[in-house]
């Protein structure tokens, strides 16, 4: 199959609060096309709790996934017999949801006798710009969502080196927690960004944790605590107080993110030469102020900034299908007994290539 025919892969994503399925076609020359991409967000179910509730998420995935898969297949206009592979995000993520998605993919693989690809969710984010922009390796990924904050050198399929990560909260998580403490709705990122537009970023002097350090790691919890302490001093914060707190918080995030990525790009350059691009993915990449800051950092580092379209930046099935198709093309398949994983470091494959990269003859 690797010899010359396009491949069709179904991808399933259930690691957090999106139930998603998609069909992607990969050309033998490495090009790709999305035939369907169905995403059903559970935001409404979780909003009353101010964050994702794992038990509610798992139940919603159980209820929704079959219908979403059927819709993805119908929209793609193909039957299961036409699939060359079925991919599911096997982690990292909320384990209940991961089990639902991976088990469904296994059932489809078994019944329709098609290969299974157990995809690392982070790898799927990492490979998306190859689908959307045909980007060649190597490149530097900044992944910032509600669950992850990482700077990764993407060197090839299954070849990743983590250059930096958060030692406590993810950036999106910090946005969500700030929103919650200020009484803004969930998800907090867009709300904090909106409030910050009317605020004075200089009124409060918030810390910029990790700035100036030679590694490319992040820390958000000290900043979050500083905002909480400032808010606690006010008996009832006015809308202007809230706007100023949000502006001060976002300004600190911009500074620390810029510093950390600049260091990450330097580390990349030292170890692997110039990256072909700086890629940003994850929900936080929707933040306009952060996008502008990334543009500046990329320009200073003499590289291009690539941000996939918003629907492919946040969690979706097409990225899982695409990562599955890339792995399938290299014969990197998985067994039906492969385990769902709550934690799964992206660079584990690089450390133990034989463990995950099973090469088998494809049909
Ligand atoms: O990638 P994503 O949709 O889902 C996962 O977390 O996997 O990212 C959602 C996160 C949330 O924490 C949300 O608050 C944050 O991305 N986010 C933002 C913005 N839009 C979404 N953070 C800052 N500014 C935004 N405009
Ligand atoms: Zn994600």
Short mmCIF file of N, CA and C in Angstrom, two decimals, residues 23-186:
data_model
loop_
_atom_site.label_atom_id
_atom_site.label_comp_id
_atom_site.label_asym_id
_atom_site.label_seq_id
_atom_site.Cartn_x
_atom_site.Cartn_y
_atom_site.Cartn_z
N UNK A 23 -12.27 11.63 8.79
CA UNK A 23 -11.62 10.78 7.80
C UNK A 23 -10.66 11.66 7.00
N UNK A 24 -9.42 11.17 6.88
CA UNK A 24 -8.39 11.91 6.16
C UNK A 24 -7.80 11.00 5.09
N UNK A 25 -7.50 11.62 3.95
CA UNK A 25 -6.83 10.87 2.88
C UNK A 25 -5.39 11.35 2.77
N UNK A 26 -4.47 10.40 2.73
CA UNK A 26 -3.06 10.77 2.57
C UNK A 26 -2.55 10.26 1.22
N UNK A 27 -1.96 11.18 0.48
CA UNK A 27 -1.40 10.81 -0.83
C UNK A 27 -0.02 10.20 -0.66
N UNK A 28 0.40 9.36 -1.60
CA UNK A 28 1.72 8.74 -1.49
C UNK A 28 2.86 9.78 -1.43
N UNK A 29 2.62 10.98 -2.01
CA UNK A 29 3.67 12.01 -1.97
C UNK A 29 3.68 12.78 -0.65
N UNK A 30 2.80 12.40 0.28
CA UNK A 30 2.81 13.04 1.60
C UNK A 30 1.76 14.11 1.77
N UNK A 31 1.04 14.45 0.69
CA UNK A 31 -0.02 15.45 0.79
C UNK A 31 -1.24 14.86 1.49
N UNK A 32 -2.11 15.72 1.99
CA UNK A 32 -3.28 15.21 2.71
C UNK A 32 -4.52 16.01 2.42
N UNK A 33 -5.68 15.39 2.68
CA UNK A 33 -6.96 16.01 2.43
C UNK A 33 -7.94 15.54 3.49
N UNK A 34 -8.70 16.48 4.05
CA UNK A 34 -9.69 16.11 5.07
C UNK A 34 -11.02 15.83 4.37
N UNK A 35 -11.54 14.61 4.52
CA UNK A 35 -12.82 14.27 3.88
C UNK A 35 -13.99 14.57 4.80
N UNK A 36 -13.76 14.49 6.09
CA UNK A 36 -14.79 14.89 7.07
C UNK A 36 -14.10 15.17 8.39
N UNK A 37 -14.72 16.02 9.19
CA UNK A 37 -14.10 16.39 10.48
C UNK A 37 -15.21 16.83 11.43
N UNK A 38 -15.71 15.90 12.23
CA UNK A 38 -16.87 16.17 13.09
C UNK A 38 -16.38 16.33 14.54
N UNK A 39 -16.67 17.48 15.12
CA UNK A 39 -16.26 17.74 16.51
C UNK A 39 -17.49 18.13 17.31
N UNK A 40 -17.69 17.45 18.42
CA UNK A 40 -18.80 17.81 19.30
C UNK A 40 -18.22 18.20 20.65
N UNK A 41 -18.31 19.51 20.96
CA UNK A 41 -17.72 20.00 22.21
C UNK A 41 -18.67 19.76 23.38
N UNK A 42 -18.09 19.45 24.53
CA UNK A 42 -18.91 19.23 25.74
C UNK A 42 -18.93 20.46 26.65
N UNK A 43 -18.53 21.61 26.09
CA UNK A 43 -18.40 22.81 26.95
C UNK A 43 -19.65 23.05 27.78
N UNK A 44 -20.83 22.90 27.16
CA UNK A 44 -22.09 23.18 27.87
C UNK A 44 -22.24 22.29 29.11
N UNK A 45 -21.83 21.02 28.98
CA UNK A 45 -21.97 20.09 30.12
C UNK A 45 -21.04 20.47 31.27
N UNK A 46 -19.84 20.99 30.93
CA UNK A 46 -18.84 21.26 31.98
C UNK A 46 -18.92 22.69 32.53
N UNK A 47 -19.52 23.59 31.75
CA UNK A 47 -19.52 25.02 32.14
C UNK A 47 -20.03 25.26 33.57
N UNK A 48 -21.12 24.58 33.99
CA UNK A 48 -21.60 24.87 35.35
C UNK A 48 -20.56 24.58 36.43
N UNK A 49 -19.57 23.73 36.12
CA UNK A 49 -18.57 23.34 37.12
C UNK A 49 -17.27 24.14 36.98
N UNK A 50 -17.19 25.00 35.97
CA UNK A 50 -16.01 25.84 35.79
C UNK A 50 -14.78 25.08 35.33
N UNK A 51 -14.96 23.88 34.82
CA UNK A 51 -13.83 23.08 34.33
C UNK A 51 -14.33 21.72 33.89
N UNK A 52 -13.44 20.93 33.29
CA UNK A 52 -13.85 19.62 32.78
C UNK A 52 -13.98 18.62 33.93
N UNK A 53 -15.16 17.98 34.01
CA UNK A 53 -15.37 16.95 35.03
C UNK A 53 -15.17 15.58 34.36
N UNK A 54 -14.12 14.82 34.75
CA UNK A 54 -13.77 13.60 34.01
C UNK A 54 -14.91 12.60 33.86
N UNK A 55 -15.69 12.41 34.90
CA UNK A 55 -16.78 11.43 34.85
C UNK A 55 -17.85 11.85 33.84
N UNK A 56 -18.18 13.14 33.85
CA UNK A 56 -19.19 13.65 32.89
C UNK A 56 -18.64 13.51 31.47
N UNK A 57 -17.34 13.80 31.31
CA UNK A 57 -16.72 13.70 29.98
C UNK A 57 -16.81 12.28 29.46
N UNK A 58 -16.44 11.29 30.29
CA UNK A 58 -16.43 9.90 29.84
C UNK A 58 -17.83 9.46 29.43
N UNK A 59 -18.83 9.81 30.22
CA UNK A 59 -20.21 9.42 29.89
C UNK A 59 -20.65 10.06 28.58
N UNK A 60 -20.31 11.34 28.40
CA UNK A 60 -20.71 12.03 27.16
C UNK A 60 -20.04 11.38 25.95
N UNK A 61 -18.76 10.96 26.11
CA UNK A 61 -18.08 10.28 24.98
C UNK A 61 -18.82 8.99 24.64
N UNK A 62 -19.20 8.22 25.68
CA UNK A 62 -19.93 6.96 25.44
C UNK A 62 -21.21 7.25 24.67
N UNK A 63 -21.94 8.28 25.11
CA UNK A 63 -23.23 8.59 24.47
C UNK A 63 -23.06 9.06 23.02
N UNK A 64 -22.01 9.82 22.76
CA UNK A 64 -21.91 10.53 21.48
C UNK A 64 -21.08 9.83 20.41
N UNK A 65 -20.08 9.04 20.83
CA UNK A 65 -19.04 8.66 19.86
C UNK A 65 -19.56 7.87 18.66
N UNK A 66 -20.43 6.88 18.88
CA UNK A 66 -20.93 6.08 17.75
C UNK A 66 -21.55 6.97 16.66
N UNK A 67 -22.39 7.91 17.11
CA UNK A 67 -23.07 8.81 16.17
C UNK A 67 -22.07 9.70 15.44
N UNK A 68 -21.05 10.16 16.16
CA UNK A 68 -20.04 11.05 15.55
C UNK A 68 -19.23 10.28 14.51
N UNK A 69 -18.88 9.03 14.82
CA UNK A 69 -18.12 8.21 13.86
C UNK A 69 -18.97 7.97 12.61
N UNK A 70 -20.26 7.64 12.84
CA UNK A 70 -21.15 7.38 11.70
C UNK A 70 -21.23 8.63 10.82
N UNK A 71 -21.36 9.79 11.47
CA UNK A 71 -21.46 11.05 10.73
C UNK A 71 -20.19 11.31 9.92
N UNK A 72 -19.04 11.03 10.53
CA UNK A 72 -17.75 11.26 9.84
C UNK A 72 -17.65 10.37 8.60
N UNK A 73 -18.07 9.12 8.73
CA UNK A 73 -18.01 8.19 7.60
C UNK A 73 -18.99 8.61 6.50
N UNK A 74 -20.19 9.01 6.92
CA UNK A 74 -21.21 9.43 5.94
C UNK A 74 -20.75 10.66 5.18
N UNK A 75 -20.23 11.63 5.93
CA UNK A 75 -19.77 12.86 5.26
C UNK A 75 -18.61 12.60 4.32
N UNK A 76 -17.76 11.64 4.69
CA UNK A 76 -16.62 11.30 3.83
C UNK A 76 -17.10 10.49 2.62
N UNK A 77 -18.30 9.94 2.73
CA UNK A 77 -18.86 9.19 1.61
C UNK A 77 -18.21 7.84 1.39
N UNK A 78 -17.72 7.21 2.46
CA UNK A 78 -17.10 5.89 2.31
C UNK A 78 -17.65 4.91 3.35
N UNK A 79 -17.51 3.63 3.02
CA UNK A 79 -17.88 2.59 3.98
C UNK A 79 -16.63 2.16 4.75
N UNK A 80 -16.83 1.44 5.86
CA UNK A 80 -15.70 1.00 6.68
C UNK A 80 -14.74 0.10 5.90
N UNK A 81 -15.28 -0.60 4.89
CA UNK A 81 -14.43 -1.51 4.10
C UNK A 81 -13.39 -0.76 3.27
N UNK A 82 -13.58 0.54 3.09
CA UNK A 82 -12.62 1.32 2.29
C UNK A 82 -11.46 1.87 3.15
N UNK A 83 -11.58 1.73 4.47
CA UNK A 83 -10.53 2.29 5.35
C UNK A 83 -9.24 1.48 5.25
N UNK A 84 -8.13 2.17 5.24
CA UNK A 84 -6.82 1.50 5.30
C UNK A 84 -6.29 1.45 6.72
N UNK A 85 -6.97 2.16 7.63
CA UNK A 85 -6.55 2.12 9.02
C UNK A 85 -7.52 2.90 9.89
N UNK A 86 -7.53 2.57 11.18
CA UNK A 86 -8.33 3.34 12.13
C UNK A 86 -7.41 3.77 13.27
N UNK A 87 -7.43 5.07 13.53
CA UNK A 87 -6.53 5.63 14.55
C UNK A 87 -7.35 6.20 15.70
N UNK A 88 -6.85 6.03 16.92
CA UNK A 88 -7.49 6.68 18.07
C UNK A 88 -6.41 7.30 18.92
N UNK A 89 -6.75 8.40 19.59
CA UNK A 89 -5.83 8.98 20.56
C UNK A 89 -5.83 8.04 21.77
N UNK A 90 -4.67 7.41 22.03
CA UNK A 90 -4.57 6.42 23.12
C UNK A 90 -4.02 7.08 24.38
N UNK A 91 -3.90 8.40 24.39
CA UNK A 91 -3.40 9.16 25.52
C UNK A 91 -2.51 10.27 25.00
N UNK A 92 -1.97 11.15 25.84
CA UNK A 92 -2.33 11.29 27.24
C UNK A 92 -3.67 12.02 27.36
N UNK A 93 -4.36 11.80 28.48
CA UNK A 93 -5.64 12.47 28.66
C UNK A 93 -6.42 11.85 29.80
N UNK A 94 -7.69 12.25 29.89
CA UNK A 94 -8.57 11.73 30.94
C UNK A 94 -8.87 10.27 30.60
N UNK A 95 -8.52 9.36 31.51
CA UNK A 95 -8.45 7.94 31.15
C UNK A 95 -9.81 7.38 30.71
N UNK A 96 -10.91 7.85 31.34
CA UNK A 96 -12.23 7.34 30.96
C UNK A 96 -12.51 7.59 29.48
N UNK A 97 -12.26 8.80 29.04
CA UNK A 97 -12.49 9.17 27.64
C UNK A 97 -11.55 8.41 26.71
N UNK A 98 -10.29 8.29 27.10
CA UNK A 98 -9.30 7.58 26.27
C UNK A 98 -9.75 6.13 26.05
N UNK A 99 -10.25 5.50 27.12
CA UNK A 99 -10.71 4.10 27.01
C UNK A 99 -11.86 4.00 26.00
N UNK A 100 -12.80 4.95 26.07
CA UNK A 100 -13.95 4.93 25.15
C UNK A 100 -13.47 5.02 23.70
N UNK A 101 -12.59 5.96 23.40
CA UNK A 101 -12.14 6.16 22.02
C UNK A 101 -11.31 5.00 21.50
N UNK A 102 -10.38 4.54 22.33
CA UNK A 102 -9.47 3.47 21.89
C UNK A 102 -10.24 2.16 21.71
N UNK A 103 -11.17 1.89 22.63
CA UNK A 103 -11.95 0.64 22.53
C UNK A 103 -12.81 0.66 21.27
N UNK A 104 -13.39 1.81 20.98
CA UNK A 104 -14.21 1.92 19.76
C UNK A 104 -13.34 1.66 18.52
N UNK A 105 -12.16 2.25 18.50
CA UNK A 105 -11.25 2.05 17.35
C UNK A 105 -10.85 0.58 17.23
N UNK A 106 -10.60 -0.06 18.36
CA UNK A 106 -10.23 -1.48 18.34
C UNK A 106 -11.36 -2.32 17.76
N UNK A 107 -12.59 -2.01 18.17
CA UNK A 107 -13.74 -2.77 17.66
C UNK A 107 -13.85 -2.61 16.15
N UNK A 108 -13.67 -1.39 15.66
CA UNK A 108 -13.75 -1.15 14.21
C UNK A 108 -12.61 -1.90 13.50
N UNK A 109 -11.43 -1.84 14.08
CA UNK A 109 -10.27 -2.52 13.48
C UNK A 109 -10.51 -4.03 13.41
N UNK A 110 -11.07 -4.57 14.47
CA UNK A 110 -11.29 -6.02 14.54
C UNK A 110 -12.37 -6.46 13.55
N UNK A 111 -13.50 -5.76 13.59
CA UNK A 111 -14.63 -6.16 12.75
C UNK A 111 -14.32 -5.96 11.27
N UNK A 112 -13.67 -4.87 10.93
CA UNK A 112 -13.43 -4.56 9.52
C UNK A 112 -12.03 -4.94 9.06
N UNK A 113 -11.30 -5.65 9.91
CA UNK A 113 -9.97 -6.17 9.57
C UNK A 113 -9.07 -5.10 8.98
N UNK A 114 -8.99 -4.01 9.71
CA UNK A 114 -8.14 -2.90 9.25
C UNK A 114 -7.15 -2.58 10.36
N UNK A 115 -5.93 -2.12 10.01
CA UNK A 115 -4.92 -1.88 11.05
C UNK A 115 -5.33 -0.81 12.05
N UNK A 116 -4.88 -1.00 13.30
CA UNK A 116 -5.10 -0.02 14.37
C UNK A 116 -3.83 0.81 14.56
N UNK A 117 -4.03 2.10 14.73
CA UNK A 117 -2.89 2.97 15.07
C UNK A 117 -3.26 3.71 16.36
N UNK A 118 -2.51 3.44 17.43
CA UNK A 118 -2.76 4.08 18.73
C UNK A 118 -1.89 5.32 18.80
N UNK A 119 -2.53 6.47 18.60
CA UNK A 119 -1.79 7.72 18.40
C UNK A 119 -1.62 8.47 19.72
N UNK A 120 -0.46 9.03 19.91
CA UNK A 120 -0.23 9.96 21.01
C UNK A 120 -0.89 11.30 20.63
N UNK A 121 -1.78 11.78 21.48
CA UNK A 121 -2.53 13.02 21.21
C UNK A 121 -1.58 14.20 20.92
N UNK A 122 -0.47 14.23 21.63
CA UNK A 122 0.49 15.34 21.44
C UNK A 122 1.16 15.22 20.08
N UNK A 123 1.43 13.98 19.67
CA UNK A 123 2.02 13.76 18.34
C UNK A 123 1.06 14.27 17.26
N UNK A 124 -0.23 14.06 17.47
CA UNK A 124 -1.22 14.51 16.49
C UNK A 124 -1.18 16.03 16.36
N UNK A 125 -1.10 16.75 17.49
CA UNK A 125 -0.94 18.21 17.41
C UNK A 125 0.36 18.53 16.66
N UNK A 126 1.41 17.78 16.96
CA UNK A 126 2.73 18.08 16.41
C UNK A 126 2.76 17.90 14.89
N UNK A 127 2.02 16.95 14.36
CA UNK A 127 2.10 16.65 12.92
C UNK A 127 1.08 17.42 12.08
N UNK A 128 0.14 18.13 12.74
CA UNK A 128 -0.92 18.84 12.01
C UNK A 128 -0.42 19.80 10.92
N UNK A 129 0.64 20.58 11.15
CA UNK A 129 1.07 21.50 10.08
C UNK A 129 1.56 20.79 8.82
N UNK A 130 1.84 19.50 8.91
CA UNK A 130 2.21 18.75 7.71
C UNK A 130 0.97 18.49 6.86
N UNK A 131 -0.18 18.37 7.54
CA UNK A 131 -1.46 18.22 6.83
C UNK A 131 -1.92 19.57 6.28
N UNK A 132 -1.83 20.61 7.09
CA UNK A 132 -2.42 21.90 6.70
C UNK A 132 -1.48 22.74 5.83
N UNK A 133 -0.17 22.57 6.00
CA UNK A 133 0.76 23.44 5.28
C UNK A 133 1.88 22.66 4.58
N UNK A 134 1.79 21.33 4.59
CA UNK A 134 2.82 20.52 3.93
C UNK A 134 4.21 20.77 4.49
N UNK A 135 4.28 21.12 5.77
CA UNK A 135 5.56 21.50 6.38
C UNK A 135 6.52 20.30 6.45
N UNK A 136 7.79 20.56 6.10
CA UNK A 136 8.81 19.50 6.18
C UNK A 136 9.49 19.55 7.54
N UNK A 137 10.07 18.43 7.97
CA UNK A 137 10.84 18.39 9.21
C UNK A 137 12.18 19.09 8.99
N UNK A 138 12.87 19.58 10.01
CA UNK A 138 12.45 19.65 11.40
C UNK A 138 11.83 21.02 11.70
N UNK A 139 10.96 21.05 12.70
CA UNK A 139 10.39 22.34 13.11
C UNK A 139 10.15 22.34 14.62
N UNK A 140 9.87 23.54 15.12
CA UNK A 140 9.73 23.71 16.56
C UNK A 140 8.26 23.95 16.88
N UNK A 141 7.71 23.14 17.77
CA UNK A 141 6.29 23.24 18.12
C UNK A 141 6.12 23.87 19.50
N UNK A 142 5.23 24.86 19.56
CA UNK A 142 4.79 25.39 20.86
C UNK A 142 3.34 24.96 21.02
N UNK A 143 3.11 24.05 21.94
CA UNK A 143 1.76 23.52 22.16
C UNK A 143 1.23 24.05 23.48
N UNK A 144 0.15 24.81 23.42
CA UNK A 144 -0.39 25.40 24.65
C UNK A 144 -1.90 25.25 24.67
N UNK A 145 -2.38 24.38 25.56
CA UNK A 145 -3.83 24.15 25.66
C UNK A 145 -4.21 24.13 27.13
N UNK A 146 -5.41 23.61 27.42
CA UNK A 146 -5.83 23.54 28.81
C UNK A 146 -5.07 22.47 29.59
N UNK A 147 -4.53 21.49 28.88
CA UNK A 147 -3.84 20.40 29.55
C UNK A 147 -2.35 20.34 29.32
N UNK A 148 -1.85 21.07 28.32
CA UNK A 148 -0.44 20.92 27.96
C UNK A 148 0.22 22.26 27.66
N UNK A 149 1.49 22.36 28.05
CA UNK A 149 2.32 23.50 27.65
C UNK A 149 3.70 22.94 27.38
N UNK A 150 4.06 22.86 26.12
CA UNK A 150 5.34 22.22 25.76
C UNK A 150 5.99 22.93 24.58
N UNK A 151 7.31 22.91 24.58
CA UNK A 151 8.07 23.28 23.39
C UNK A 151 8.78 22.01 22.93
N UNK A 152 8.54 21.63 21.69
CA UNK A 152 9.00 20.33 21.21
C UNK A 152 9.75 20.48 19.89
N UNK A 153 10.89 19.82 19.78
CA UNK A 153 11.57 19.72 18.48
C UNK A 153 10.95 18.55 17.75
N UNK A 154 10.32 18.84 16.61
CA UNK A 154 9.68 17.79 15.81
C UNK A 154 10.65 17.44 14.68
N UNK A 155 11.27 16.27 14.80
CA UNK A 155 12.37 15.91 13.88
C UNK A 155 11.92 14.93 12.81
N UNK A 156 10.85 14.19 13.07
CA UNK A 156 10.34 13.20 12.13
C UNK A 156 9.16 12.51 12.79
N UNK A 157 8.46 11.64 12.05
CA UNK A 157 7.34 10.90 12.65
C UNK A 157 7.92 10.00 13.75
N UNK A 158 7.44 10.16 14.97
CA UNK A 158 7.94 9.37 16.09
C UNK A 158 9.27 9.87 16.64
N UNK A 159 9.76 11.01 16.11
CA UNK A 159 11.05 11.54 16.59
C UNK A 159 10.84 12.93 17.16
N UNK A 160 10.71 12.97 18.47
CA UNK A 160 10.41 14.24 19.15
C UNK A 160 11.36 14.42 20.32
N UNK A 161 11.78 15.65 20.52
CA UNK A 161 12.59 15.96 21.69
C UNK A 161 11.90 17.11 22.41
N UNK A 162 11.53 16.86 23.66
CA UNK A 162 10.87 17.91 24.43
C UNK A 162 11.92 18.88 24.94
N UNK A 163 11.79 20.14 24.54
CA UNK A 163 12.78 21.15 24.93
C UNK A 163 12.35 21.88 26.19
N UNK A 164 11.04 21.93 26.42
CA UNK A 164 10.56 22.62 27.61
C UNK A 164 9.13 22.21 27.92
N UNK A 165 8.76 22.32 29.19
CA UNK A 165 7.38 21.98 29.58
C UNK A 165 7.04 22.77 30.84
N UNK A 166 5.77 22.74 31.23
CA UNK A 166 5.42 23.44 32.46
C UNK A 166 5.72 22.55 33.66
N UNK A 167 6.17 23.17 34.72
CA UNK A 167 6.43 22.40 35.94
C UNK A 167 5.19 22.39 36.84
N UNK A 168 4.18 23.18 36.48
CA UNK A 168 2.93 23.14 37.27
C UNK A 168 1.71 23.24 36.34
N UNK A 169 1.06 24.42 36.28
CA UNK A 169 -0.16 24.54 35.47
C UNK A 169 0.16 24.71 33.98
N UNK A 170 -0.77 24.25 33.14
CA UNK A 170 -0.70 24.58 31.70
C UNK A 170 -1.17 26.03 31.54
N UNK A 171 -0.77 26.66 30.42
CA UNK A 171 -1.14 28.07 30.23
C UNK A 171 -2.67 28.24 30.15
N UNK A 172 -3.33 27.38 29.37
CA UNK A 172 -4.79 27.46 29.24
C UNK A 172 -5.47 27.26 30.59
N UNK A 173 -4.92 26.33 31.36
CA UNK A 173 -5.44 26.05 32.71
C UNK A 173 -5.34 27.30 33.58
N UNK A 174 -4.22 28.01 33.47
CA UNK A 174 -4.04 29.24 34.26
C UNK A 174 -5.07 30.28 33.84
N UNK A 175 -5.30 30.43 32.53
CA UNK A 175 -6.34 31.36 32.05
C UNK A 175 -7.69 30.96 32.65
N UNK A 176 -7.99 29.65 32.62
CA UNK A 176 -9.28 29.17 33.13
C UNK A 176 -9.43 29.44 34.63
N UNK A 177 -8.34 29.23 35.38
CA UNK A 177 -8.41 29.43 36.83
C UNK A 177 -8.55 30.91 37.19
N UNK A 178 -7.84 31.77 36.44
CA UNK A 178 -7.96 33.22 36.67
C UNK A 178 -9.41 33.65 36.42
N UNK A 179 -9.97 33.14 35.31
CA UNK A 179 -11.36 33.49 34.98
C UNK A 179 -12.29 33.06 36.11
N UNK A 180 -12.09 31.85 36.58
CA UNK A 180 -12.97 31.31 37.63
C UNK A 180 -12.89 32.17 38.89
N UNK A 181 -11.65 32.54 39.29
CA UNK A 181 -11.51 33.32 40.53
C UNK A 181 -12.09 34.72 40.39
N UNK A 182 -12.20 35.21 39.12
CA UNK A 182 -12.74 36.56 38.92
C UNK A 182 -14.23 36.53 38.54
N UNK A 183 -14.81 35.32 38.56
CA UNK A 183 -16.24 35.19 38.27
C UNK A 183 -16.58 35.25 36.80
N UNK A 184 -15.58 35.00 35.92
CA UNK A 184 -15.86 34.99 34.48
C UNK A 184 -16.22 33.56 34.06
N UNK A 185 -17.00 33.40 32.97
CA UNK A 185 -17.45 32.06 32.58
C UNK A 185 -16.32 31.16 32.06
N UNK A 186 -16.63 29.84 31.97
CA UNK A 186 -15.72 28.84 31.43
C UNK A 186 -16.07 28.61 29.96
#
